[in-house]
GROMACS .gro file of C-alpha atoms in nm:
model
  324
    1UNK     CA    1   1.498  -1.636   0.875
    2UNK     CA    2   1.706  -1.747   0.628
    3UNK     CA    3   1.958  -1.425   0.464
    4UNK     CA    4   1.910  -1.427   0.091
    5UNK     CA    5   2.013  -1.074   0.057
    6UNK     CA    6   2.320  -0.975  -0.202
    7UNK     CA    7   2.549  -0.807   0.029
    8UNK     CA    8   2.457  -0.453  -0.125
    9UNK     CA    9   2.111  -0.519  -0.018
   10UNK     CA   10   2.105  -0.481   0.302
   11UNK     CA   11   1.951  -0.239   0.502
   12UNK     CA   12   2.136   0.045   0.665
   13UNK     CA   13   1.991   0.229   0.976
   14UNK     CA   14   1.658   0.030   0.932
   15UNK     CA   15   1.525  -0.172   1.227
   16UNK     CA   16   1.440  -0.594   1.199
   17UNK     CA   17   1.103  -0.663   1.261
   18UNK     CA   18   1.167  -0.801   1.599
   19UNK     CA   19   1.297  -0.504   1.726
   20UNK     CA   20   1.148  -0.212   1.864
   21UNK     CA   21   1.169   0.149   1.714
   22UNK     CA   22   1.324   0.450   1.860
   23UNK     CA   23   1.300   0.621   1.577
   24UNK     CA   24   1.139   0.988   1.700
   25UNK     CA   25   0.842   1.087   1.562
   26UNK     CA   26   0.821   1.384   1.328
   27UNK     CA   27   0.488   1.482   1.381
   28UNK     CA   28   0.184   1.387   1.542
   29UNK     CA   29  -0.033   1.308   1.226
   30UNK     CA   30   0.305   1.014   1.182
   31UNK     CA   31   0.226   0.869   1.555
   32UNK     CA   32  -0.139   0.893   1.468
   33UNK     CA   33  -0.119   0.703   1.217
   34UNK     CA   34   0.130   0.427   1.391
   35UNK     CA   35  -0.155   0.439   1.701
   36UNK     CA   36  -0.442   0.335   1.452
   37UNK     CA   37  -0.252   0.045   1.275
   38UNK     CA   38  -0.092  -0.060   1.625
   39UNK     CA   39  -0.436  -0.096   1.768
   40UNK     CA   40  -0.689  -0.175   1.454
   41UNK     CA   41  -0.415  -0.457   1.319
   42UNK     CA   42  -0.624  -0.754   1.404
   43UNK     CA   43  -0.958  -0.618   1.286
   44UNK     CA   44  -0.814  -0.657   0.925
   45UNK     CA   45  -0.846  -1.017   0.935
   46UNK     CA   46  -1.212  -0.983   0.883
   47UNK     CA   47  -1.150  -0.826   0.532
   48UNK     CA   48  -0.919  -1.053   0.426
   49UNK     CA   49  -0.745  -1.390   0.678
   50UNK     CA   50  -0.459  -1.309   0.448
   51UNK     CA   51  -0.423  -0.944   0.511
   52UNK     CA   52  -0.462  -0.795   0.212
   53UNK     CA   53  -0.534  -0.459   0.330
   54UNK     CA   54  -0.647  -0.287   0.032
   55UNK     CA   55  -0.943  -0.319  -0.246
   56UNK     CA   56  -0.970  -0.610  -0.490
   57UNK     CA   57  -0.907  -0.563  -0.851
   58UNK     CA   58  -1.180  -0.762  -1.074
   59UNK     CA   59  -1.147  -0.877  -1.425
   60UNK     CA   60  -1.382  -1.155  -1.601
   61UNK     CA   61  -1.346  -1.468  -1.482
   62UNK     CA   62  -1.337  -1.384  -1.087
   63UNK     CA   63  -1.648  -1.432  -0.891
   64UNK     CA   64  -1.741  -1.032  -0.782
   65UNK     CA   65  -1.854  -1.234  -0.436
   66UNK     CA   66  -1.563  -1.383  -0.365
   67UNK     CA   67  -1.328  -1.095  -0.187
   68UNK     CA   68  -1.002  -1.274  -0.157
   69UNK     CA   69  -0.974  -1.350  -0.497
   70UNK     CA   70  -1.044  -1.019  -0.606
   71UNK     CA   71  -0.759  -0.916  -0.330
   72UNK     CA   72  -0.464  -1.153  -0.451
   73UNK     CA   73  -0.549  -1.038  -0.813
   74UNK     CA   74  -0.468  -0.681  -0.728
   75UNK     CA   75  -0.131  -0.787  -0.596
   76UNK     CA   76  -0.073  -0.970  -0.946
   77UNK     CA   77  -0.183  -0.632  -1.085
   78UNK     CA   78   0.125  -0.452  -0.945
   79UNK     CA   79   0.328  -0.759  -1.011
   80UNK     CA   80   0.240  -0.715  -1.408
   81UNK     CA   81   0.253  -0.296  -1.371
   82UNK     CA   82   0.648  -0.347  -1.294
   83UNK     CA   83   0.707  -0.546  -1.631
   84UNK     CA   84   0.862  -0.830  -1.401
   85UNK     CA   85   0.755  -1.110  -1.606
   86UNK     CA   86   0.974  -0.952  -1.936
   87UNK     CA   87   1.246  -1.164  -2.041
   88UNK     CA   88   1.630  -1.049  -1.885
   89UNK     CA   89   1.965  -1.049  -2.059
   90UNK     CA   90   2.102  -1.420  -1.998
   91UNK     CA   91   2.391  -1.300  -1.770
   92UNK     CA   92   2.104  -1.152  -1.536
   93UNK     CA   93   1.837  -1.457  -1.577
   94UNK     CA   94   2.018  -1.648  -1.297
   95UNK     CA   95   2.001  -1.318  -1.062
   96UNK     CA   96   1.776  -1.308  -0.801
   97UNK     CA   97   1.564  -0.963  -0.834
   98UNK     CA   98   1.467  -0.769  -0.530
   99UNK     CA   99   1.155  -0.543  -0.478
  100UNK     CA  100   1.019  -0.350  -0.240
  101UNK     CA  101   0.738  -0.273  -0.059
  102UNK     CA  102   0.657   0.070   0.066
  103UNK     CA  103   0.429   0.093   0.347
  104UNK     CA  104   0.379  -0.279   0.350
  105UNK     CA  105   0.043  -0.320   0.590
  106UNK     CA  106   0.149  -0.741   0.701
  107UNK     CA  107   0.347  -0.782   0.321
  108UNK     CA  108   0.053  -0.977   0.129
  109UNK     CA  109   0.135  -0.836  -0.196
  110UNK     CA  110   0.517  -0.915  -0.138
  111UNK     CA  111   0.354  -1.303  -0.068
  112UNK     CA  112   0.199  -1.312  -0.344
  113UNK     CA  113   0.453  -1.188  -0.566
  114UNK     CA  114   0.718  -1.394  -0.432
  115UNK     CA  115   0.540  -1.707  -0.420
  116UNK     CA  116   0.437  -1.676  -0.786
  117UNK     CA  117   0.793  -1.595  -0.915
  118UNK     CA  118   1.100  -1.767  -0.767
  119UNK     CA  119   1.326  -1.568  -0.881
  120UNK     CA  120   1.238  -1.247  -0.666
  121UNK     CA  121   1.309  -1.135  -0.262
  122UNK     CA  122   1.135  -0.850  -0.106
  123UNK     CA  123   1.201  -0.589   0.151
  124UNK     CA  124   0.895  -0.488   0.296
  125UNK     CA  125   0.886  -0.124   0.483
  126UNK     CA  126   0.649  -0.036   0.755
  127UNK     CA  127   0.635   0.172   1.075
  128UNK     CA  128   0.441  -0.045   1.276
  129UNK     CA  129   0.575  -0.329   1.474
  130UNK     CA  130   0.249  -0.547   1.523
  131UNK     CA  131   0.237  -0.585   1.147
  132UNK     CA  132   0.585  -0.705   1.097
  133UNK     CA  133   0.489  -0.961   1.395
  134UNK     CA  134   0.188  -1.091   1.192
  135UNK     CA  135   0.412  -1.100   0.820
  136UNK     CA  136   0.628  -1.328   0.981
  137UNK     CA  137   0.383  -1.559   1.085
  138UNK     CA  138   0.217  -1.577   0.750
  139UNK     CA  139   0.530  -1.577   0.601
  140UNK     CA  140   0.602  -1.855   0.711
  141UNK     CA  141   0.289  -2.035   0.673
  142UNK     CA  142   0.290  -1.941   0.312
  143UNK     CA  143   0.646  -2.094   0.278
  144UNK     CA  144   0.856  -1.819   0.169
  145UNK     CA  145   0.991  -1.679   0.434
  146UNK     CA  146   1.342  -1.749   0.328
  147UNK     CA  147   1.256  -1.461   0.014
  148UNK     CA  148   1.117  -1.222   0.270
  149UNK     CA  149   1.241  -0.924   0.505
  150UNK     CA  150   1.048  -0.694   0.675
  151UNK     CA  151   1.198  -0.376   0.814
  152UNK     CA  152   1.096  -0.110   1.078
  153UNK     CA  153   1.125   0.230   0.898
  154UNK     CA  154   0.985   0.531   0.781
  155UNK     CA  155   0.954   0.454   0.415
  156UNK     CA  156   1.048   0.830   0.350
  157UNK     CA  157   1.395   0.800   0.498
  158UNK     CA  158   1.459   0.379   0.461
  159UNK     CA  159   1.777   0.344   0.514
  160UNK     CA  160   1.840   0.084   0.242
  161UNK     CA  161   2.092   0.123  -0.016
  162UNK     CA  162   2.068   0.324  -0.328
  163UNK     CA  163   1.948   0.220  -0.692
  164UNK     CA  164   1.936  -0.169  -0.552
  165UNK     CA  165   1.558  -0.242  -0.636
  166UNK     CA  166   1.444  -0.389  -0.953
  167UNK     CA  167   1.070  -0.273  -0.861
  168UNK     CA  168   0.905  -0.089  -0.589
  169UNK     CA  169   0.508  -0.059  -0.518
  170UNK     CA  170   0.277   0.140  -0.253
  171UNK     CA  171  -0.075  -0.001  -0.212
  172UNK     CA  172  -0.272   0.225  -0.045
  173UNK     CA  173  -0.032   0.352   0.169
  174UNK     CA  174   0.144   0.644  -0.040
  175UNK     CA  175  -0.161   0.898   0.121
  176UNK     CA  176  -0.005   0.830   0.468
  177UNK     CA  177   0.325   1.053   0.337
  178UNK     CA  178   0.282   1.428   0.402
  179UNK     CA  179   0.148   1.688   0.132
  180UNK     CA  180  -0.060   1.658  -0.165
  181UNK     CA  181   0.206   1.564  -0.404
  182UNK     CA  182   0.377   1.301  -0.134
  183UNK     CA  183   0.724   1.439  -0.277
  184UNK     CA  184   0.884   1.262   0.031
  185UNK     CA  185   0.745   0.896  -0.069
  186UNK     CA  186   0.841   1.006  -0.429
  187UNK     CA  187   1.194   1.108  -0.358
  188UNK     CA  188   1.254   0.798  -0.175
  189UNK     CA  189   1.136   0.584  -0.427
  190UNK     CA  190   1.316   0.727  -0.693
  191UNK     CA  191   1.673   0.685  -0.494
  192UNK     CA  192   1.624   0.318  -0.457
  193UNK     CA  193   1.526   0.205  -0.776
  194UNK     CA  194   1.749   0.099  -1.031
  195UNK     CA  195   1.771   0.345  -1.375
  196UNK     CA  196   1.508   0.187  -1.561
  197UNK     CA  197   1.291   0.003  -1.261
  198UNK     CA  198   0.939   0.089  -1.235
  199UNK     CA  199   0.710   0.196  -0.974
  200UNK     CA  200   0.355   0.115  -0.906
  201UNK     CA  201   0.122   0.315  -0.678
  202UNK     CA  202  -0.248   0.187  -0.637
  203UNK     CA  203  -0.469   0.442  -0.406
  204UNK     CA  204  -0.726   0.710  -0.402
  205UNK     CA  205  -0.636   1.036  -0.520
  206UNK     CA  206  -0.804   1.366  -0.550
  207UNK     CA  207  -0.891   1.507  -0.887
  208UNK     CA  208  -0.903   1.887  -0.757
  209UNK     CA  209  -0.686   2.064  -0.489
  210UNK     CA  210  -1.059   2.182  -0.363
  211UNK     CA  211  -1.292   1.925  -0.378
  212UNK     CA  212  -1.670   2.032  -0.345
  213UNK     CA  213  -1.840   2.094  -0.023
  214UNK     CA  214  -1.968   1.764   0.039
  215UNK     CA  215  -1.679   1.574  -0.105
  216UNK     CA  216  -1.394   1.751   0.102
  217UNK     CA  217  -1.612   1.712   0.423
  218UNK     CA  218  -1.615   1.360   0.300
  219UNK     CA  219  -1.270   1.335   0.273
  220UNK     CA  220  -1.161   1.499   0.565
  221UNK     CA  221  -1.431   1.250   0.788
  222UNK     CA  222  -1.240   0.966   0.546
  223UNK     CA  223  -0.902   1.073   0.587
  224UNK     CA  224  -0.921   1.175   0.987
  225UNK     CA  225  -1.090   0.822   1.057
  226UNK     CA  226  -0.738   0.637   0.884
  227UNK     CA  227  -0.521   0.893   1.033
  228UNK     CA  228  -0.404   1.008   0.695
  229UNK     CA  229  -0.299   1.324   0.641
  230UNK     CA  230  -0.510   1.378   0.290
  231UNK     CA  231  -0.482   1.214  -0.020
  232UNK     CA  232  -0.260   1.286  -0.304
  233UNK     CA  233  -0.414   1.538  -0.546
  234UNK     CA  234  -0.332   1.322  -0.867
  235UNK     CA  235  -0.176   1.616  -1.106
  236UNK     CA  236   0.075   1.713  -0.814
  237UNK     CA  237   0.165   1.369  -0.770
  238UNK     CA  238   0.218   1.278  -1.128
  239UNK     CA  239   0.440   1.650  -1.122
  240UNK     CA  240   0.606   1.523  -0.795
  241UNK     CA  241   0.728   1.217  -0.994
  242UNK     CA  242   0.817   1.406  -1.360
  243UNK     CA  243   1.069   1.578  -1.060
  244UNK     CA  244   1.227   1.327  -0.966
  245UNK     CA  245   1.357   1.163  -1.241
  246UNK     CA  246   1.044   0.962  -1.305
  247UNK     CA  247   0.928   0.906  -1.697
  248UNK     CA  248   0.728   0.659  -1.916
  249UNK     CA  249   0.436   0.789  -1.633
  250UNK     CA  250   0.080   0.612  -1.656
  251UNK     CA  251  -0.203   0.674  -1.470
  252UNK     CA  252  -0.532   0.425  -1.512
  253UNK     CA  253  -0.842   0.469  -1.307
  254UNK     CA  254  -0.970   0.129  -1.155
  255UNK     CA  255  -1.258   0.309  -1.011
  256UNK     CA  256  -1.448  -0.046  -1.203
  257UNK     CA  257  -1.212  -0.261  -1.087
  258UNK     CA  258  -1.261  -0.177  -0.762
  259UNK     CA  259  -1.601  -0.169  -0.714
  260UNK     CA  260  -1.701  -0.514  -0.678
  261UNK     CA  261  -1.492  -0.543  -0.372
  262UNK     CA  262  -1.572  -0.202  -0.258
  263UNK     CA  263  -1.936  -0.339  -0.243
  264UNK     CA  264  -1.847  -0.612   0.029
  265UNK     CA  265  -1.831  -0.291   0.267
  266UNK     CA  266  -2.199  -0.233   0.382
  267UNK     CA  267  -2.253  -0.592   0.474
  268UNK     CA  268  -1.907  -0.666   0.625
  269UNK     CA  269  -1.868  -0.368   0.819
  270UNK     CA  270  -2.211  -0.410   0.935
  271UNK     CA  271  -2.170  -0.694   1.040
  272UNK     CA  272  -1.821  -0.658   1.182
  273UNK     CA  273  -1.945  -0.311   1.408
  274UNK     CA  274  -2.268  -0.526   1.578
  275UNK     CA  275  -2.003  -0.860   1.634
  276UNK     CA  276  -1.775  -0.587   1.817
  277UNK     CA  277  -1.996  -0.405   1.973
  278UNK     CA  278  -2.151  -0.696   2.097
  279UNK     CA  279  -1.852  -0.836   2.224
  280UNK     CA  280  -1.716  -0.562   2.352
  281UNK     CA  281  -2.043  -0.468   2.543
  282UNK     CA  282  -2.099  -0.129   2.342
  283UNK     CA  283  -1.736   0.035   2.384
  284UNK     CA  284  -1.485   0.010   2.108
  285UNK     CA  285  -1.180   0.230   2.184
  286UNK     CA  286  -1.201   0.551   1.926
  287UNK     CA  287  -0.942   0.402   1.683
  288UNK     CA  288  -1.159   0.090   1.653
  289UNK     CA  289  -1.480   0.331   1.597
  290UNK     CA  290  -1.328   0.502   1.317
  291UNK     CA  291  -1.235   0.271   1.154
  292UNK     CA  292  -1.539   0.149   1.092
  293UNK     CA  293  -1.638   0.464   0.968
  294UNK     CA  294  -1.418   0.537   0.741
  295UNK     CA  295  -1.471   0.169   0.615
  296UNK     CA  296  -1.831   0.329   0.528
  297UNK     CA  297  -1.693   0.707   0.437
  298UNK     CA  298  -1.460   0.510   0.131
  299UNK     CA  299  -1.717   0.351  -0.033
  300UNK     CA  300  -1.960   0.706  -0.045
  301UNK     CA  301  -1.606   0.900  -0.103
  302UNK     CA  302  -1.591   0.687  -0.440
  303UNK     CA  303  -1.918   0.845  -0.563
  304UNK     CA  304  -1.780   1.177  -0.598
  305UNK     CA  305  -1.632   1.143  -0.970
  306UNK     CA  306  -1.567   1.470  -0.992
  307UNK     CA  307  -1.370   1.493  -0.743
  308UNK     CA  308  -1.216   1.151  -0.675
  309UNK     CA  309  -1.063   0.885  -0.877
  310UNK     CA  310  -0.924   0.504  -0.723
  311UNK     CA  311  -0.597   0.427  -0.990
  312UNK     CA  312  -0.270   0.282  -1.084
  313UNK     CA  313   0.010   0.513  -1.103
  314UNK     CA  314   0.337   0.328  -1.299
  315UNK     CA  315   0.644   0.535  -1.344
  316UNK     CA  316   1.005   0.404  -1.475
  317UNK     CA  317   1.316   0.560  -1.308
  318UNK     CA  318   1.490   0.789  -1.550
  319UNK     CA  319   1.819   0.633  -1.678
  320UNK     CA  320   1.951   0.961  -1.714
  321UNK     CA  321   1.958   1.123  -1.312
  322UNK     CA  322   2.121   1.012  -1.087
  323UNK     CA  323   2.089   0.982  -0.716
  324UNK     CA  324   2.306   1.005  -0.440
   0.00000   0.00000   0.00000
């Protein structure tokens, strides 16, 4: 792969994506969570040949029945979240921009970012090989895998370089950091932006701290079936960010948005469970079980609106802090 980087931009202590980590684990809810991707990575491709591992964001003019439109629009949605389309002081326009991806899944939105605007790179940041192995390949396909890196990393603890990234985003993957507030994906964040970069985070989040009865069982059947550890109570993560030197904080519910391509899920998953089953003569190994529950458990979850909410977070990085 071609290097594209600025010298500053490279990353320091982080792994390639063709080599193997030996970075301990911390805990077993982290290896968990590495064993379900590691082993469910292929089954993905039947929500979306592009691996868009995440709900679709619908807005008039998209056909509700067509998922992978609905999927590539909510990677434009964090594309437009991080103002990267504003105009730049002319010493910067000829500037290559770099953004990154935390907790990448296989680095569609990155794709789709980069191929609609030349003038950006991304680092992608994941924890599990197999999906690094199947970016490249559709990097490549897609024809920008000269703008691409993908490294193996904790995106807590990165390794890349401080205040380097003109954007960062999480998509669905911010609930796999620790704690209600995910102050360690928050922290990071905030030390590799640039003062005045935005972040975007698109996931579930819980309205309460104690959901109702039937909700938290919900969630914990949800969130045990995805190995994640719970889901980011949306108050302490919008505190978590005022913390760390986060302001100009949004949060928009796209509980709508979402729900035409949270719809797909009875039919697909139906479908997808009998197909295995079938093929696998009636034993799927547990990982490959629950997730198909949990594919189930997030579209009930999302009745709960009380209790749950599916949003955009966007945050700016404080010009004022600064981070060592």
């Amino acid at each position: 792969m071609t290097n594209v980087f600025q010298p500053d931009f490279r990353p320091s202590g982080a792994r390639t994506a063709t080599r193997t980590s030996v970075a301990p684990e911390a805990s077993v809810t982290k290896a968990d969570t590495q064993d379900y991707f590691t082993e469910v990575a292929d089954d993905y491709r039947a929500w979306s040949p592009s691996y868009n591992m995440h709900f679709g964001f619908w807005k008039l003019g998209l056909n509700p029945l067509r998922r992978e439109g609905m999927l590539v629009e909510m990677n434009r949605a964090v594309g437009r979240a991080l103002k990267l389309d504003q105009p730049r002081p002319v010493q910067e326009s000829a500037q290559r921009r770099c953004v990154v991806d935390l907790g990448c899944g296989a680095g569609a939105t990155a794709r789709t970012l980069v191929g609609d605007d030349p003038s950006l790179f991304a680092v992608t940041v994941t924890n599990v090989a197999v999906q690094n192995s199947i970016a490249l390949r559709l990097d490549a396909g897609a024809g920008v895998a000269d703008r691409m890196a993908h490294i193996e990393a904790d995106y807590t603890r990165t390794g890349l370089p401080t205040a380097q990234a003109d954007g960062a985003w999480a998509v669905e993957s911010a609930c796999y950091a620790s704690g209600t507030a995910k102050a360690d994906f928050v922290r990071e964040a905030a030390r590799l932006l640039k003062p005045g970069a935005r972040l975007a985070v698109i996931d579930g989040f819980l309205l309460r701290e104690k959901p109702g009865r039937s909700a938290g069982w919900l969630h914990r059947l949800w969130a045990d079936s995805w190995a994640v550890p719970t889901l980011a109570v949306r108050d302490d993560f919008v505190a978590a960010l005022r913390e760390h030197g986060f302001d100009d904080i949004e949060v928009q519910s796209l509980r709508w948005r979402v729900a035409p391509s949270a719809l797909h899920i009875p039919v697909l998953a139906t479908r997808f469970a009998l197909a295995e089953l079938w093929k696998a003569r009636g034993r799927l190994s547990p990982w490959r079980r629950k997730h198909i529950v949990a594919s189930y458990c997030a579209l009930v979850l999302g009745l709960f609106w009380r209790d749950f909410d599916y949003c955009m977070v966007t945050a700016r990085r404080s010009e004022e802090k600064q981070f060592s």
